Short mmCIF file of C-alpha atoms in Angstrom, two decimals:
data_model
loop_
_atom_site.label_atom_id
_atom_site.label_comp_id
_atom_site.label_asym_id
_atom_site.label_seq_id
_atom_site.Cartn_x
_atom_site.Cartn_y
_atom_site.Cartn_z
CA UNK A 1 -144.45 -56.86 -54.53
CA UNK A 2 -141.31 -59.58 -55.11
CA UNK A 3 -139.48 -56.93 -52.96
CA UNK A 4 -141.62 -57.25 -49.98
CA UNK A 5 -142.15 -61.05 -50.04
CA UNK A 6 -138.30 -61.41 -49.67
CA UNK A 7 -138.47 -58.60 -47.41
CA UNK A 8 -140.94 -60.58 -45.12
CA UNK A 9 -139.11 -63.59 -45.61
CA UNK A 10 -135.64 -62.40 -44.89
CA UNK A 11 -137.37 -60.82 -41.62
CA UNK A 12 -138.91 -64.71 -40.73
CA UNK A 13 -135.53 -66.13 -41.23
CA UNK A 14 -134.06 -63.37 -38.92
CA UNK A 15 -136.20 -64.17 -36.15
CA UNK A 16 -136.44 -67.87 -36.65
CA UNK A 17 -132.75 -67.98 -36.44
CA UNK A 18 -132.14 -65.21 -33.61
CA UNK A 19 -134.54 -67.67 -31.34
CA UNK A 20 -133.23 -71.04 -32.01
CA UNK A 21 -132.18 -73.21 -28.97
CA UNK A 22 -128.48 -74.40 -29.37
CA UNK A 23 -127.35 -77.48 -27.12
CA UNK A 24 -123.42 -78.26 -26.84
CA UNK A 25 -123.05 -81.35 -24.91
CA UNK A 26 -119.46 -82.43 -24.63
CA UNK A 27 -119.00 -86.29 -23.26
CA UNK A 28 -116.13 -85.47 -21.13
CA UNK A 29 -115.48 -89.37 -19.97
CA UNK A 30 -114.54 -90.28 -23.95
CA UNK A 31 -111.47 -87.91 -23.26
CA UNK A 32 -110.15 -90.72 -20.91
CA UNK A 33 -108.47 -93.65 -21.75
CA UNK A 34 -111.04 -97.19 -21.95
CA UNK A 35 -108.26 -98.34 -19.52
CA UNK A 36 -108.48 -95.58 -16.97
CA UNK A 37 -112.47 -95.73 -17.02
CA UNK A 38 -112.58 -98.62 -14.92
CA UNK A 39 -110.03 -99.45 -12.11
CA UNK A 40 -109.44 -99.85 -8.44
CA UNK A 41 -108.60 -97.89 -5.89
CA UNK A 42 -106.80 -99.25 -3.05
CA UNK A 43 -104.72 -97.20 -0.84
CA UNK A 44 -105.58 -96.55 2.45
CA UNK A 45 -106.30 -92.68 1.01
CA UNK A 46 -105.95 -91.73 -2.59
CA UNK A 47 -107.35 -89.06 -4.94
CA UNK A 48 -108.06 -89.75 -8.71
CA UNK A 49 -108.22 -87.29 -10.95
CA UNK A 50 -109.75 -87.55 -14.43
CA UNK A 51 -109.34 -86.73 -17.23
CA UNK A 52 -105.51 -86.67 -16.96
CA UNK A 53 -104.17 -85.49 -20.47
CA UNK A 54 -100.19 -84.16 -18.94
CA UNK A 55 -98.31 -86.73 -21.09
CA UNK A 56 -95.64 -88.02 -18.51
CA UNK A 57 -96.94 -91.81 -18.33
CA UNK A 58 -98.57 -92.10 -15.12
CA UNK A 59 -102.55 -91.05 -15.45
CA UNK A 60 -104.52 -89.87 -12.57
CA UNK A 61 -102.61 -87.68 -10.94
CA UNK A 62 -102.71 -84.22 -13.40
CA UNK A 63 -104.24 -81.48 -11.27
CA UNK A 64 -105.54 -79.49 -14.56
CA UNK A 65 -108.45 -80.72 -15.73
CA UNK A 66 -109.21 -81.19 -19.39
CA UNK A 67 -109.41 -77.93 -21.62
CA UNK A 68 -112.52 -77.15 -23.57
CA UNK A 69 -112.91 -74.51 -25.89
CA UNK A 70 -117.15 -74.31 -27.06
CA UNK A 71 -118.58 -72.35 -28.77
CA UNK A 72 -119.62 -68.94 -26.78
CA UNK A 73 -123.52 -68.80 -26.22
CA UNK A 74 -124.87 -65.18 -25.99
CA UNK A 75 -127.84 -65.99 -24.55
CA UNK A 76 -126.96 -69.20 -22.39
CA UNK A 77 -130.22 -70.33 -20.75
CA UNK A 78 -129.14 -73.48 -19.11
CA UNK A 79 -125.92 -74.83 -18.14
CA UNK A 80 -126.29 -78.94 -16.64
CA UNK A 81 -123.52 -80.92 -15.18
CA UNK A 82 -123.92 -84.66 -14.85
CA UNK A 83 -121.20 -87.67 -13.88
CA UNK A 84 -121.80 -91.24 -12.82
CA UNK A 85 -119.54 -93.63 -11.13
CA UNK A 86 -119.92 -97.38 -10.33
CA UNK A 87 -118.67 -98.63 -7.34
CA UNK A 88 -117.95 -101.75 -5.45
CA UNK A 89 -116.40 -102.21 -2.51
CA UNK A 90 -114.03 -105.22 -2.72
CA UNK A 91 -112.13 -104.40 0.58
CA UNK A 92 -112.69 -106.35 4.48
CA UNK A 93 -113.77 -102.39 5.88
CA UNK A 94 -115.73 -99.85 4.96
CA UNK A 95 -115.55 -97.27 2.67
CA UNK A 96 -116.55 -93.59 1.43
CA UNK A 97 -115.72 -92.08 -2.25
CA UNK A 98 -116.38 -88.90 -2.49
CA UNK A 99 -116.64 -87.35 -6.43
CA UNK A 100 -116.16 -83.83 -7.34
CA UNK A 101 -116.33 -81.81 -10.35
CA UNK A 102 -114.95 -78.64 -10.67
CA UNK A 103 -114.62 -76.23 -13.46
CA UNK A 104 -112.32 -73.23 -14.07
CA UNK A 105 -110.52 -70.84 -16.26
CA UNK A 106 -108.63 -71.66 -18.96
CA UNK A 107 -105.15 -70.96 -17.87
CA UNK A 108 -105.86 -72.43 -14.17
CA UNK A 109 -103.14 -75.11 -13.44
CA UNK A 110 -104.56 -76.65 -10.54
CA UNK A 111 -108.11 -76.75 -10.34
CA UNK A 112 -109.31 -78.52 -7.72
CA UNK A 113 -107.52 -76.36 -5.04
CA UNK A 114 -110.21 -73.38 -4.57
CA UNK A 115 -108.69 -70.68 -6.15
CA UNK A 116 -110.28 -69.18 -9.23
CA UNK A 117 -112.07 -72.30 -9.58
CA UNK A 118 -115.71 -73.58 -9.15
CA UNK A 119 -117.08 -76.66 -7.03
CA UNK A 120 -120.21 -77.74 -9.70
CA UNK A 121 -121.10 -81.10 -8.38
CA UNK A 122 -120.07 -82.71 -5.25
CA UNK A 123 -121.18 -85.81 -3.10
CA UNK A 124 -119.92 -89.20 -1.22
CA UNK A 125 -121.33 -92.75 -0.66
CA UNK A 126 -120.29 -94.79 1.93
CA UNK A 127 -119.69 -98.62 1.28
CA UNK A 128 -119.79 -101.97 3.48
CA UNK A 129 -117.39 -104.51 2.48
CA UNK A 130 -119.22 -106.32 -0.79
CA UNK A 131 -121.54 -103.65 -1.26
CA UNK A 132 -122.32 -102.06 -4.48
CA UNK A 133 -123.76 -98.54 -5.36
CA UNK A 134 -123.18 -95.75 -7.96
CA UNK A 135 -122.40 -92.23 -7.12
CA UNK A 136 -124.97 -90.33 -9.27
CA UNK A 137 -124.46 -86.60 -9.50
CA UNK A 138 -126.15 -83.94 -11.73
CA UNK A 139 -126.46 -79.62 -11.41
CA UNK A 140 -128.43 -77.50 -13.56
CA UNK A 141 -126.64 -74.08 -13.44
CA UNK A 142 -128.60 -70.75 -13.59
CA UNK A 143 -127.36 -67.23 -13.61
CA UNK A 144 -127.29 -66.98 -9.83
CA UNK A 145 -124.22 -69.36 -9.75
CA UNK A 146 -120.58 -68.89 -9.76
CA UNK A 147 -119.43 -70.89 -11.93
CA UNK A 148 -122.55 -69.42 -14.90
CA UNK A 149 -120.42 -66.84 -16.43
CA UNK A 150 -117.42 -69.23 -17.27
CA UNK A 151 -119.32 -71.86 -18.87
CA UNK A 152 -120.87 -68.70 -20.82
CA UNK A 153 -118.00 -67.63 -22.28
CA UNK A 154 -117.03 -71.25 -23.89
CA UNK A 155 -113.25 -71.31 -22.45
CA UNK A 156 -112.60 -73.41 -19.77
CA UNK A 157 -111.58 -76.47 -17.52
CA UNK A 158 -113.17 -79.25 -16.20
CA UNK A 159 -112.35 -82.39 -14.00
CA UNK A 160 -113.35 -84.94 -11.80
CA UNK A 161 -111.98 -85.47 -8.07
CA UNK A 162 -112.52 -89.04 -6.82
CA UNK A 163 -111.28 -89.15 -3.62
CA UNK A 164 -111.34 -92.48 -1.62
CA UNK A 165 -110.96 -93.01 2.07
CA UNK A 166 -110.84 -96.81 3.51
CA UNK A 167 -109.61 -100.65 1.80
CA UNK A 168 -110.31 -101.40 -1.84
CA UNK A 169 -113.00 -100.11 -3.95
CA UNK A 170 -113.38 -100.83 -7.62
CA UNK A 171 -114.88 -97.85 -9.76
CA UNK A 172 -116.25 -97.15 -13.03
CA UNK A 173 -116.89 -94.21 -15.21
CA UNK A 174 -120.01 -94.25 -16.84
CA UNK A 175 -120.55 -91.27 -17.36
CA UNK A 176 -119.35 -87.38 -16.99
CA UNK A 177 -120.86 -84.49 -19.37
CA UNK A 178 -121.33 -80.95 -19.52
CA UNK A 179 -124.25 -79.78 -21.82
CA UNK A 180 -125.01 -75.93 -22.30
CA UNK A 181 -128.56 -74.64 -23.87
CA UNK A 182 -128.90 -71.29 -25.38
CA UNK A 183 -128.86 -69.04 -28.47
CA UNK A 184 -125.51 -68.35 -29.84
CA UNK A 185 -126.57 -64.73 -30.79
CA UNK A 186 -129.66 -62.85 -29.99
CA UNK A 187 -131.12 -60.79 -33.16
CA UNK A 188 -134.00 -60.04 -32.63
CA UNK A 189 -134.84 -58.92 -28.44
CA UNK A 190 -137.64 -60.48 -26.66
#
């Protein structure tokens, strides 16, 4: 009789634990600088990217994205993208900022150039002179997109393209995560 009840209970555990939703959020703005989070843009045309982690004193301008290593989801259900920039256009013309984020494989040195690697997110505002608006973006993956099977697998890159086209434009990072739902193993089938 002992036998059984820890047979039955073993068997509980099993499928307790073979159905559990796992959530891995990763706060991808704390991997850049306080200093870099906030700044201005003010070329005529410039691209930001971020994070920058290449080490040779300038940040900004590292095409590679920051590499992530999660752990792999068997059964990944969800996969949701989400950034937010604040913006203020401090400049006598018009503006636009565009923001990108774009995700790739591991060993992918440039990843905002369209080969082997993923748009996720993408979108502009235009600014007057003195305006203020954020650039909210978010993207719930499902297994139809692209992009699904990397984040799967745990291994990979992600950045942020902010790419600005008119006077002056101050920005801030408040926010850029990826968060993936799912079971890490699958024990029991539905």
């Amino acid at each position: 009789m002992k036998r059984i009840l820890i047979l039955c209970l073993a068997l509980a555990l099993a499928a307790c634990s073979g159905h559990t939703r796992t959530t891995v959020r990763v706060r991808v703005d704390t991997y850049v600088p306080d200093v870099y989070r906030s700044g201005q843009l003010n070329l005529t045309a410039v691209t930001l990217f971020l994070p920058d982690d290449d080490g040779d004193g300038t940040y900004g301008n590292d095409p590679d994205g920051l590499a992530l290593k999660l752990p792999k989801l068997d059964i990944l259900e969800r996969a949701r993208l989400r950034t937010r920039l604040s913006l203020k256009n401090t400049g006598s013309v018009a503006a636009s900022v565009s923001l990108e984020v774009h995700v790739a494989p591991p060993g992918d040195g440039v990843i905002y150039d369209g080969s082997g690697d993923y748009t996720v997110l993408a979108g502009s505002v235009t600014l007057d002179p003195g305006e203020e608006k954020p650039l909210d973006l978010e993207a719930i993956l499902g297994e139809a997109d692209p992009a699904f099977s990397l984040l799967k697998g745990g291994d990979f890159r992600v950045g942020l393209a902010v790419r600005l086209t008119g006077d002056t434009v101050n920005y801030t990072l408040e926010q850029a995560d990826v968060s993936l739902s799912g079971r890490l193993f699958e024990a029991i089938p539905d």
